[in-house]
Coordinates of C-alpha atoms and ligand atoms in Angstrom, one line a residue:
M1 CA 143.2 95.5 168.1
K2 CA 140.5 97.7 167.0
Y3 CA 140.2 98.7 163.3
I4 CA 137.9 101.3 161.9
I5 CA 137.2 101.7 158.2
V6 CA 135.6 104.8 156.6
G7 CA 133.7 104.0 153.4
A8 CA 132.2 100.5 152.7
V9 CA 132.3 100.1 149.0
A10 CA 135.3 99.1 146.8
G11 CA 138.4 99.8 148.8
G12 CA 136.8 99.9 152.3
A13 CA 134.9 96.6 152.0
S14 CA 138.0 94.8 150.5
A15 CA 140.1 96.1 153.4
A16 CA 137.6 95.1 156.0
A17 CA 137.1 91.5 154.7
R18 CA 140.9 91.0 154.4
L19 CA 141.4 92.4 157.9
R20 CA 139.0 89.8 159.3
R21 CA 140.6 87.0 157.4
L22 CA 144.0 87.9 158.8
D23 CA 142.9 88.8 162.4
E24 CA 140.0 86.8 163.8
Q25 CA 140.3 88.4 167.2
A26 CA 140.1 92.1 166.2
E27 CA 137.2 94.4 166.6
I28 CA 136.3 95.8 163.2
I29 CA 133.9 98.6 162.6
I30 CA 133.1 99.9 159.1
F31 CA 131.2 103.2 158.6
E32 CA 129.3 104.1 155.5
K33 CA 127.3 107.3 155.1
G34 CA 125.1 105.8 152.4
A35 CA 122.5 103.2 152.9
Y36 CA 124.3 100.4 151.1
I37 CA 127.7 98.7 151.3
S38 CA 129.8 96.9 148.8
Y39 CA 127.6 97.6 145.7
A40 CA 128.6 97.5 142.1
N41 CA 129.1 101.2 141.2
C42 CA 130.3 100.0 137.8
G43 CA 127.0 98.4 137.1
L44 CA 124.9 101.4 137.9
P45 CA 124.6 102.8 134.2
Y46 CA 123.5 99.3 133.1
Y47 CA 120.8 99.1 135.8
I48 CA 119.5 102.5 134.6
G49 CA 119.5 101.1 131.0
N50 CA 117.6 98.0 132.0
V51 CA 120.5 95.7 131.0
I52 CA 120.7 94.7 134.6
R53 CA 117.0 94.3 135.4
D54 CA 117.2 93.0 139.0
R55 CA 118.2 95.9 141.4
N56 CA 119.3 93.3 144.0
K57 CA 122.1 92.1 141.7
L58 CA 123.9 95.5 142.3
F59 CA 124.6 94.5 145.8
V60 CA 127.6 92.3 146.2
Q61 CA 127.0 92.2 149.9
T62 CA 124.4 93.5 152.3
A63 CA 125.3 94.9 155.8
A64 CA 123.6 91.9 157.5
A65 CA 125.4 89.3 155.3
F66 CA 128.7 91.0 155.7
N67 CA 128.3 91.1 159.4
L68 CA 127.3 87.4 159.5
R69 CA 130.2 86.2 157.2
F70 CA 133.0 88.4 158.6
N71 CA 131.8 89.4 162.1
I72 CA 132.2 93.1 161.2
D73 CA 130.2 95.8 162.8
V74 CA 128.7 97.5 159.8
R75 CA 127.2 101.0 160.4
V76 CA 125.4 102.3 157.4
T77 CA 123.8 105.8 157.1
T78 CA 126.5 106.9 159.6
E79 CA 129.0 109.5 158.5
V80 CA 132.4 109.9 160.1
T81 CA 132.7 113.6 160.6
S82 CA 136.1 114.1 162.0
I83 CA 139.3 112.3 163.1
D84 CA 141.4 113.1 166.1
T85 CA 144.8 111.5 165.3
I86 CA 146.3 112.5 168.6
N87 CA 143.8 110.6 170.7
K88 CA 143.1 108.1 168.0
T89 CA 139.4 108.6 167.8
I90 CA 136.8 109.3 165.2
T91 CA 133.5 111.2 165.6
A92 CA 130.5 109.6 163.8
K93 CA 127.0 110.9 163.2
N94 CA 124.1 108.6 162.7
L95 CA 122.3 110.3 159.8
Q96 CA 118.9 108.8 160.7
S97 CA 118.8 109.4 164.5
G98 CA 121.2 112.4 164.6
E99 CA 123.2 110.7 167.3
I100 CA 126.8 111.8 167.5
Y101 CA 129.4 109.7 169.2
E102 CA 133.1 108.8 169.3
E103 CA 135.0 105.6 168.6
R104 CA 138.5 104.8 169.5
Y105 CA 140.8 103.0 167.0
D106 CA 144.2 101.4 166.9
K107 CA 144.4 101.6 163.1
L108 CA 142.2 103.6 160.8
V109 CA 141.5 103.0 157.0
L110 CA 140.1 105.8 154.9
S111 CA 138.4 104.8 151.7
P112 CA 135.9 107.7 151.2
G113 CA 136.2 107.7 147.4
A114 CA 135.6 110.6 145.1
E115 CA 133.0 113.3 144.7
P116 CA 131.4 114.2 141.4
L117 CA 132.2 117.7 140.2
R118 CA 129.3 120.1 140.1
P119 CA 130.4 123.5 139.0
P120 CA 128.5 126.5 140.3
L121 CA 126.7 127.2 137.0
P122 CA 123.4 129.2 137.0
G123 CA 120.5 126.8 137.3
I124 CA 122.6 123.8 138.1
N125 CA 120.3 122.7 141.0
S126 CA 117.2 122.6 138.7
E127 CA 115.0 119.5 138.8
G128 CA 116.1 116.9 136.3
I129 CA 119.9 117.5 136.5
F130 CA 121.7 114.6 138.0
T131 CA 125.2 113.3 138.9
L132 CA 125.8 109.5 139.1
R133 CA 127.9 108.2 141.9
N134 CA 125.9 105.9 144.2
V135 CA 122.7 103.9 144.5
A136 CA 120.7 106.8 145.7
D137 CA 121.7 108.8 142.6
T138 CA 120.8 105.8 140.5
D139 CA 117.4 105.4 142.0
Y140 CA 116.6 109.1 141.4
I141 CA 117.8 108.9 137.8
K142 CA 116.0 105.7 137.0
Q143 CA 112.7 106.8 138.4
Y144 CA 113.0 110.1 136.4
V145 CA 114.1 108.4 133.2
D146 CA 111.5 105.6 133.4
Q147 CA 108.8 108.2 133.1
R148 CA 110.4 109.8 130.1
H149 CA 111.5 107.0 127.8
A150 CA 110.7 108.8 124.6
G151 CA 112.3 112.0 125.8
K152 CA 115.6 113.7 125.3
A153 CA 118.7 113.3 127.4
V154 CA 121.8 115.4 127.5
I155 CA 125.0 114.1 128.9
I156 CA 127.6 116.6 129.9
G157 CA 131.0 115.2 129.8
A158 CA 132.3 112.5 127.4
G159 CA 134.3 110.4 129.8
F160 CA 133.8 106.7 130.4
I161 CA 130.7 107.0 132.6
G162 CA 129.2 109.7 130.4
L163 CA 129.5 107.5 127.4
E164 CA 128.1 104.5 129.2
M165 CA 125.1 106.6 130.2
A166 CA 124.7 107.9 126.6
E167 CA 124.6 104.3 125.3
N168 CA 122.2 103.1 128.0
L169 CA 119.8 106.0 127.7
H170 CA 119.9 105.7 123.9
N171 CA 119.0 102.0 124.2
L172 CA 116.0 103.0 126.3
G173 CA 114.7 104.9 123.4
M174 CA 115.8 108.4 124.4
K175 CA 117.3 110.9 122.0
V176 CA 120.8 111.5 123.4
S177 CA 123.2 114.4 123.0
V178 CA 126.7 114.5 124.6
V179 CA 128.2 117.9 125.3
E180 CA 132.0 117.9 125.8
M181 CA 134.2 120.8 126.5
G182 CA 137.3 119.1 125.1
K183 CA 137.9 118.5 121.4
Q184 CA 137.6 114.7 121.9
V185 CA 135.8 112.0 123.9
M186 CA 137.6 109.9 126.5
A187 CA 140.5 112.1 127.6
P188 CA 142.9 109.3 128.2
L189 CA 142.9 108.4 124.5
D190 CA 145.1 109.9 121.9
Y191 CA 143.2 111.9 119.3
P192 CA 143.2 109.4 116.4
M193 CA 141.8 106.6 118.6
A194 CA 139.2 109.0 120.1
A195 CA 138.2 110.1 116.5
M196 CA 137.5 106.5 115.7
V197 CA 135.3 106.2 118.8
Q198 CA 133.5 109.4 117.9
Q199 CA 132.7 108.2 114.5
H200 CA 131.3 105.0 116.0
I201 CA 129.1 107.0 118.5
R202 CA 127.8 109.2 115.8
S203 CA 127.0 106.2 113.6
K204 CA 124.7 105.0 116.4
G205 CA 122.6 108.2 116.3
V206 CA 124.0 109.9 119.4
E207 CA 124.7 113.6 118.8
L208 CA 128.2 114.7 119.9
L209 CA 128.9 118.3 120.6
L210 CA 132.7 118.7 121.1
N211 CA 134.6 121.8 122.0
T212 CA 131.4 123.0 123.5
S213 CA 130.9 124.0 127.1
V214 CA 127.8 124.6 129.1
T215 CA 127.3 128.1 130.6
G216 CA 124.1 127.5 132.6
F217 CA 120.7 125.9 132.8
E218 CA 117.2 127.3 132.7
K219 CA 114.1 125.3 133.9
T220 CA 111.3 125.7 131.4
D221 CA 107.7 124.6 131.9
D222 CA 108.3 121.0 130.9
N223 CA 112.1 120.6 130.5
I224 CA 115.6 122.0 131.0
R225 CA 117.3 124.4 128.6
I226 CA 121.1 123.9 128.5
L227 CA 122.9 127.1 127.5
L228 CA 126.0 126.6 125.5
N229 CA 129.1 128.8 125.1
N230 CA 128.4 129.3 121.4
G231 CA 125.2 131.2 122.2
E232 CA 123.0 128.3 121.3
H233 CA 120.9 126.1 123.6
I234 CA 119.5 122.6 123.6
E235 CA 116.5 121.3 125.5
A236 CA 116.3 118.1 127.5
D237 CA 114.1 116.1 129.8
V238 CA 117.0 114.9 131.8
V239 CA 120.6 116.0 132.2
I240 CA 123.4 113.8 133.5
L241 CA 126.4 115.8 134.7
S242 CA 129.4 113.6 134.1
I243 CA 132.3 116.0 134.0
G244 CA 134.6 114.2 136.4
V245 CA 135.3 113.6 140.0
K246 CA 137.7 114.9 142.7
P247 CA 139.1 112.9 145.6
D248 CA 137.1 113.2 148.8
T249 CA 139.7 114.5 151.1
K250 CA 137.5 116.4 153.6
L251 CA 138.2 114.1 156.5
A252 CA 141.9 113.9 155.8
V253 CA 142.3 117.6 155.5
G254 CA 140.3 118.1 158.7
A255 CA 142.6 115.6 160.5
G256 CA 145.7 117.4 159.2
L257 CA 146.9 114.5 157.0
K258 CA 149.2 115.4 154.2
I259 CA 147.6 116.1 150.8
G260 CA 149.8 115.6 147.7
T261 CA 150.5 117.6 144.6
A262 CA 147.6 115.9 142.7
K263 CA 145.3 116.9 145.5
G264 CA 144.7 113.3 146.8
I265 CA 145.6 112.0 150.2
E266 CA 149.4 111.3 150.2
V267 CA 150.4 107.8 151.1
N268 CA 153.7 105.9 151.2
E269 CA 154.4 102.6 149.4
F270 CA 152.6 100.8 152.3
L271 CA 149.5 103.0 151.8
Q272 CA 150.1 104.7 155.0
T273 CA 149.2 108.4 155.3
S274 CA 151.3 111.0 157.0
D275 CA 150.0 109.6 160.3
P276 CA 151.4 106.0 160.7
D277 CA 148.1 104.7 162.3
V278 CA 146.0 105.9 159.4
Y279 CA 146.0 104.1 156.0
A280 CA 144.1 105.3 152.9
V281 CA 143.1 103.6 149.7
G282 CA 141.0 104.1 146.5
D283 CA 139.9 107.1 144.6
A284 CA 140.9 109.5 147.5
I285 CA 144.6 108.7 147.4
E286 CA 147.4 109.8 145.0
F287 CA 150.3 107.6 144.2
V288 CA 153.4 107.7 141.9
N289 CA 152.7 106.4 138.4
P290 CA 155.4 103.8 137.7
L291 CA 155.8 104.9 134.1
T292 CA 155.8 108.7 134.4
H293 CA 157.1 108.8 138.0
R294 CA 154.5 111.6 138.6
S295 CA 152.0 111.6 141.4
M296 CA 148.5 110.9 140.2
I297 CA 145.0 109.7 141.2
T298 CA 143.4 106.6 139.7
Y299 CA 139.6 106.5 139.7
L300 CA 139.3 102.8 139.0
A301 CA 137.7 99.9 140.9
G302 CA 140.5 97.4 140.3
P303 CA 143.3 99.5 142.0
A304 CA 140.9 100.4 144.9
N305 CA 140.1 96.8 145.6
K306 CA 143.7 95.7 145.4
Q307 CA 144.9 98.5 147.6
G308 CA 142.2 97.5 150.2
R309 CA 143.8 94.1 150.4
I310 CA 147.4 95.4 150.5
C311 CA 146.6 97.9 153.3
A312 CA 145.0 95.2 155.4
D313 CA 148.1 93.1 155.0
N314 CA 150.3 96.0 156.2
I315 CA 148.1 96.7 159.1
V316 CA 148.0 93.2 160.5
L317 CA 151.4 91.9 159.4
G318 CA 153.4 95.1 159.7
N319 CA 154.4 97.0 156.6
T320 CA 155.4 94.1 154.4
H321 CA 153.4 94.5 151.2
K322 CA 154.4 97.3 148.9
Y323 CA 151.9 98.9 146.5
K324 CA 153.6 99.5 143.1
G325 CA 151.1 101.9 141.6
A326 CA 148.5 101.6 138.9
I327 CA 149.1 102.0 135.1
N328 CA 145.4 103.1 134.5
T329 CA 144.1 100.1 132.7
A330 CA 140.5 100.9 131.7
I331 CA 137.9 99.7 129.2
V332 CA 134.5 100.9 128.1
K333 CA 131.8 99.4 126.0
I334 CA 130.6 101.9 123.4
F335 CA 127.6 100.1 121.9
D336 CA 129.1 97.0 120.2
M337 CA 132.7 98.5 120.3
S338 CA 135.2 98.0 123.1
V339 CA 137.7 100.7 123.7
G340 CA 140.4 100.5 126.3
T341 CA 143.6 102.1 127.4
T342 CA 146.6 101.1 129.6
G343 CA 149.8 102.8 130.4
V344 CA 150.4 106.3 129.2
A345 CA 149.0 108.0 126.1
S346 CA 151.4 109.6 123.6
K347 CA 150.1 113.1 124.5
H348 CA 150.7 112.5 128.2
L349 CA 154.2 111.2 127.6
E350 CA 154.9 114.3 125.5
A351 CA 153.6 116.5 128.3
A352 CA 155.8 114.6 130.8
G353 CA 158.8 115.1 128.4
I354 CA 159.2 111.3 127.9
D355 CA 160.8 110.4 124.6
H356 CA 158.7 107.8 122.8
L357 CA 157.6 106.4 119.5
V358 CA 154.1 105.5 118.3
S359 CA 152.8 102.7 116.1
V360 CA 149.3 101.9 115.0
T361 CA 148.1 98.6 113.5
H362 CA 144.8 97.3 112.4
N363 CA 144.3 93.5 112.3
G364 CA 141.4 91.0 112.3
A365 CA 140.5 89.8 115.7
H366 CA 140.6 86.3 114.4
A367 CA 141.4 84.5 111.1
G368 CA 139.8 86.4 108.1
Y369 CA 138.5 83.2 106.6
Y370 CA 136.5 82.4 109.7
P371 CA 133.1 84.3 109.8
G372 CA 132.8 87.5 111.8
A373 CA 136.4 88.6 111.8
E374 CA 136.3 92.3 112.6
S375 CA 139.2 94.7 112.6
M376 CA 140.9 95.7 115.9
T377 CA 143.1 98.8 116.2
I378 CA 146.1 98.8 118.5
Q379 CA 148.2 101.8 119.2
L380 CA 151.5 101.3 121.1
T381 CA 153.7 103.9 122.7
F382 CA 157.3 102.7 123.4
A383 CA 160.7 103.9 124.4
P384 CA 163.1 104.5 121.4
V385 CA 166.2 103.4 123.3
D386 CA 165.2 99.9 124.6
G387 CA 161.7 99.4 123.2
R388 CA 160.1 99.4 126.6
L389 CA 156.3 99.4 126.2
L390 CA 154.9 102.6 127.8
G391 CA 151.2 102.5 126.7
A392 CA 148.6 100.8 124.6
Q393 CA 145.2 101.7 123.3
V394 CA 142.8 99.2 121.7
A395 CA 139.5 99.7 119.9
G396 CA 137.6 96.8 118.4
Y397 CA 134.9 94.2 118.9
D398 CA 135.4 90.6 119.8
G399 CA 138.7 90.0 121.8
A400 CA 139.7 93.7 122.2
D401 CA 139.5 93.3 125.9
K402 CA 141.8 90.2 125.8
R403 CA 144.4 92.1 123.8
L404 CA 144.2 95.1 126.1
D405 CA 144.8 92.9 129.2
V406 CA 147.8 91.2 127.5
L407 CA 149.3 94.5 126.7
A408 CA 148.6 95.8 130.2
S409 CA 150.5 92.8 131.7
F410 CA 153.5 93.5 129.5
I411 CA 153.5 97.1 130.5
Q412 CA 153.1 96.3 134.2
L413 CA 156.0 93.9 134.1
G414 CA 158.2 96.5 132.4
R415 CA 158.5 94.4 129.1
T416 CA 159.5 95.6 125.6
I417 CA 157.9 95.5 122.2
Y418 CA 160.4 92.8 121.3
E419 CA 158.7 90.5 123.7
L420 CA 155.4 91.2 122.0
T421 CA 156.7 89.7 118.9
A422 CA 157.4 86.4 120.8
F423 CA 154.2 86.5 122.8
E424 CA 152.7 83.0 122.5
H425 CA 148.9 82.9 122.3
A426 CA 146.2 80.3 122.0
Y427 CA 145.3 80.1 118.3
A428 CA 142.4 78.5 116.5
P429 CA 140.6 80.4 113.7
P430 CA 137.6 81.5 115.8
Y431 CA 139.9 83.2 118.3
S432 CA 142.9 84.6 116.6
S433 CA 145.3 84.2 113.7
A434 CA 148.7 82.4 113.7
K435 CA 150.1 85.9 114.3
D436 CA 147.9 87.5 116.9
P437 CA 147.1 91.3 116.7
V438 CA 149.5 91.7 119.7
N439 CA 152.3 90.0 117.7
M440 CA 151.5 92.2 114.7
A441 CA 151.7 95.3 116.8
G442 CA 155.1 94.1 118.1
F443 CA 156.4 93.3 114.6
V444 CA 155.5 96.8 113.4
A445 CA 157.1 98.5 116.4
E446 CA 160.1 96.3 116.0
N447 CA 160.4 97.4 112.3
I448 CA 160.4 101.0 113.4
L449 CA 163.1 100.5 116.0
A450 CA 165.2 98.5 113.6
S451 CA 165.0 101.4 111.1
L452 CA 163.3 99.1 108.6
S453 CA 160.4 101.5 108.6
A454 CA 160.2 105.2 109.4
V455 CA 156.6 106.3 110.1
F456 CA 154.7 109.5 110.3
Q457 CA 151.5 110.2 112.3
C458 CA 148.1 111.5 111.2
R459 CA 148.8 114.9 112.8
Q460 CA 152.0 115.2 110.7
V461 CA 150.1 115.0 107.4
S462 CA 149.6 118.8 107.5
E463 CA 153.3 119.2 107.8
I464 CA 154.1 117.6 104.5
N465 CA 155.9 120.2 102.2
V466 CA 154.9 121.1 98.6
D467 CA 158.3 119.7 97.6
D468 CA 157.7 116.4 99.2
I469 CA 155.9 113.6 97.4
L470 CA 152.8 111.9 98.9
I471 CA 152.0 108.5 97.3
D472 CA 148.8 106.6 97.8
V473 CA 149.8 102.9 97.2
R474 CA 146.3 101.5 97.3
T475 CA 144.4 100.4 94.2
A476 CA 143.0 102.9 91.7
D477 CA 139.5 102.1 92.9
E478 CA 140.3 102.8 96.6
Y479 CA 142.1 106.0 95.5
R480 CA 139.1 107.2 93.6
E481 CA 136.9 106.8 96.7
G482 CA 139.0 109.2 98.7
K483 CA 142.6 110.3 99.1
I484 CA 144.8 112.5 101.3
G485 CA 145.4 116.0 99.8
S486 CA 147.3 116.0 96.6
A487 CA 148.5 112.4 96.8
I488 CA 149.4 110.7 93.6
N489 CA 148.3 107.1 93.1
I490 CA 150.9 104.4 92.4
P491 CA 149.4 101.0 93.6
V492 CA 152.0 98.9 95.4
D493 CA 151.8 96.1 92.8
E494 CA 152.9 98.6 90.1
L495 CA 155.6 100.4 92.1
R496 CA 158.6 98.3 90.9
Y497 CA 157.7 99.2 87.3
R498 CA 157.1 102.9 87.9
L499 CA 160.1 103.9 89.9
N500 CA 161.1 106.3 87.1
E501 CA 158.1 108.5 88.2
I502 CA 159.5 109.0 91.7
P503 CA 162.5 111.4 92.2
K504 CA 165.1 110.1 94.6
D505 CA 166.1 113.5 96.0
R506 CA 162.7 114.2 97.7
K507 CA 161.1 113.0 100.9
I508 CA 158.5 110.4 100.0
Y509 CA 155.4 110.0 102.2
L510 CA 153.5 106.8 101.6
Y511 CA 150.1 105.5 102.7
C512 CA 147.7 102.7 102.2
E513 CA 144.5 101.7 103.9
V514 CA 145.9 100.4 107.2
G515 CA 149.7 100.6 106.9
A516 CA 150.8 97.2 105.6
R517 CA 151.0 98.0 101.8
G518 CA 152.6 101.3 102.7
Y519 CA 155.3 99.4 104.6
L520 CA 155.9 97.0 101.6
A521 CA 156.1 100.0 99.3
Q522 CA 158.7 101.6 101.7
R523 CA 160.8 98.4 101.6
I524 CA 160.7 98.4 97.8
L525 CA 161.8 102.0 97.6
K526 CA 164.4 101.7 100.3
Q527 CA 166.1 98.8 98.4
N528 CA 166.0 100.9 95.2
G529 CA 168.0 103.7 96.7
Y530 CA 165.2 105.9 98.3
D531 CA 166.5 107.0 101.7
R532 CA 163.8 109.3 103.0
T533 CA 160.6 107.4 102.9
F534 CA 157.9 107.6 105.6
N535 CA 154.8 105.4 106.0
L536 CA 151.6 106.7 107.5
S537 CA 151.0 104.9 110.9
G538 CA 147.5 103.5 110.9
G539 CA 147.0 104.4 107.3
Y540 CA 144.2 106.2 105.5
K541 CA 141.6 104.5 107.8
L542 CA 143.0 106.2 110.9
W543 CA 143.7 109.5 109.1
N544 CA 140.2 109.7 107.6
N545 CA 138.5 109.4 111.0
C546 CA 140.7 112.3 112.2
A547 CA 140.0 114.3 109.1
V548 CA 136.2 113.8 109.3
E549 CA 136.2 114.6 113.0
S550 CA 138.3 117.7 112.8
G551 CA 136.2 118.8 109.8
I552 CA 133.1 118.6 112.0
L553 CA 134.9 120.6 114.7
N554 CA 136.2 123.2 112.4
K555 CA 132.8 123.7 110.9
I556 CA 131.2 124.6 114.2
N557 CA 134.2 126.0 116.0
K558 CA 137.5 127.8 115.5
T559 CA 140.2 125.8 113.8
V560 CA 141.4 122.8 115.7
T561 CA 144.5 121.0 114.8
V562 CA 144.8 117.3 115.6
Ligands
LIG601 P1 133.9 104.2 146.7 O1 133.7 102.8 146.1 O2 133.2 105.3 145.9 O3 133.4 104.1 148.2 C1 133.5 105.2 149.0 C2 132.4 105.2 150.0 O4 132.8 106.0 151.1 C3 131.1 105.8 149.5 O5 130.1 104.8 149.6 C4 130.8 106.9 150.4 O6 129.4 107.1 150.8 C5 131.6 106.5 151.7 N1 132.0 107.7 152.5 C6 132.7 108.8 152.0 N2 132.9 109.6 153.1 C7 132.4 109.0 154.2 C8 132.4 109.4 155.6 N3 132.9 110.5 156.0 N4 131.8 108.5 156.4 C9 131.2 107.4 156.0 N5 131.3 107.0 154.7 C10 131.9 107.8 153.8 N6 135.8 101.8 137.8 C11 136.2 100.8 137.0 O7 137.4 100.4 137.1 N7 135.5 100.3 136.0 C12 134.2 100.7 135.7 O8 133.5 100.2 134.8 C13 133.7 101.7 136.6 N8 132.5 102.2 136.4 C14 132.0 103.1 137.2 C15 130.7 103.6 137.0 C16 130.1 104.5 137.9 C17 128.7 105.0 137.7 C18 130.9 105.0 139.0 C19 130.3 106.0 139.9 C20 132.2 104.6 139.2 C21 132.7 103.6 138.3 N9 134.0 103.2 138.4 C22 134.5 102.2 137.6 C23 134.9 103.7 139.5 C24 135.0 102.9 140.7 O9 133.7 102.6 141.1 C25 135.7 103.6 141.8 O10 137.0 103.8 141.3 C26 135.8 102.8 143.1 O11 134.5 102.5 143.6 C27 136.6 103.6 144.2 O12 136.6 102.9 145.4 P2 136.7 103.7 146.7 O13 136.6 102.6 147.8 O14 137.8 104.6 146.7 O15 135.4 104.6 146.8

């Protein structure tokens, strides 16, 4: 058998290595148009930021080592320019010598990845404007930035990679601004979680310009002028364009392979394209999301690597190994904070017409009495009927990644919030509490489903009527430092003795700092005959981030509701 693989990084290199492990006799050729194979794309921002100091550490494998270990014919700086699926051949072009030749295949694997978006804005090709996708881009950026340490950087796009670049350039001593067209950073997050991240970014001295788009660039004598849609401009020494990527489907389109509704290469559950001898993996494919049942593209290294392995199994062993789809589990380091998401955000469930409930909890990452316990925020989305977990977002410091992965496992296995309450974790004070933040998130969600607690969300605060009553159940000191709208203050410890101040025929909205005292107040009221009480999910802490952030937006832009 002769296997050809196009693209030699995440998905392609994984497929090639697995093919060899399963089939020692096969002829395997892997084509890569870049100069390097199997490198750590995910490490590139950290190399630019000097966190990874040794450039060689970026290369998981070299062409020579890969060839020696796996007996795979690695052809770098060689682009596959077309596929003839009838005759089962590809045409390749050696980008150094210009030589063009054909190779025959029995089975072909496409893993060409994604291409960065580069909109046709005036001046976009000026010197100093970069996209970051591969080692060559990294070398250009690093060389440019190394000469301008004290300069100014503008990142366009506040996605995961844009924010990683913002942090790394800031840490190099550059003054950094992030320009984002949307009203929030990190599109997969729901607004309250994003608002928390935004506050954190601003606290580090990075300027965030949200709801702001770039209309063009002008090269001045010594820097770049970035023109904004509000008529203003900012100047920078270096611009990183990080506005997103699109699947690289050029080869597939040219070969007449089917492209799906999300504009990725369509594959079946065995990762086989519309031609049975051509498989495809990674950023270039689309697949049905197991939670929304909608076709989507996942731009993540984990799924690409795992798909590479699965497709190799199917090629060698026959179609035996089904790919079940990705739930988009992703995490990013924002300075000292870790922010991650898995499953589906509330706004995306809403867009897909999927009925769900939301709960937000803040808990210490480990026992409060052990030094260094910092708060971690967990947002869950779950089905109202059976409590099936649909999504989770986590923002925190130590241990946020661990909780995100636990929640991702529950979602992937189709488990419910009830099972979160029983989740058994390793506990000692430096690591957790007897009730882990994951348990706590489960308890709160369970209370909602059991009708022990009705909640309202930050964005619903503006819907509270003048006839309704909003009670801040924190202490008088906390209340004095800041409150929501016209809330009155009845601290939870006084509530039992001040019930006469609260009419029974009104809707009662309650809040405390994080949600726990609000819930207790709600239980007291409920058992004293108050039937329509609602507790603010995530409390004042979450709401305040949203209020500050939407205040900033409203000051510079037209009104934005959260
Ligand atoms: P790639 O790994 O991009 O490989 C595709 C390769 O195909 C490329 O090298 C390309 O040159 C080659 N190619 C394309 N067309 C041809 C052709 N016609 N002929 C020959 N060769 C061709 N994901 C995470 O999960 N976590 C992270 O922290 C993370 N950080 C990232 C940071 C950066 C800066 C970048 C750029 C990506 C990051 N990603 C991260 C995304 C992750 O790297 C990708 O999802 C993953 O690499 C996709 O694998 P792939 O095999 O589909 O494509």
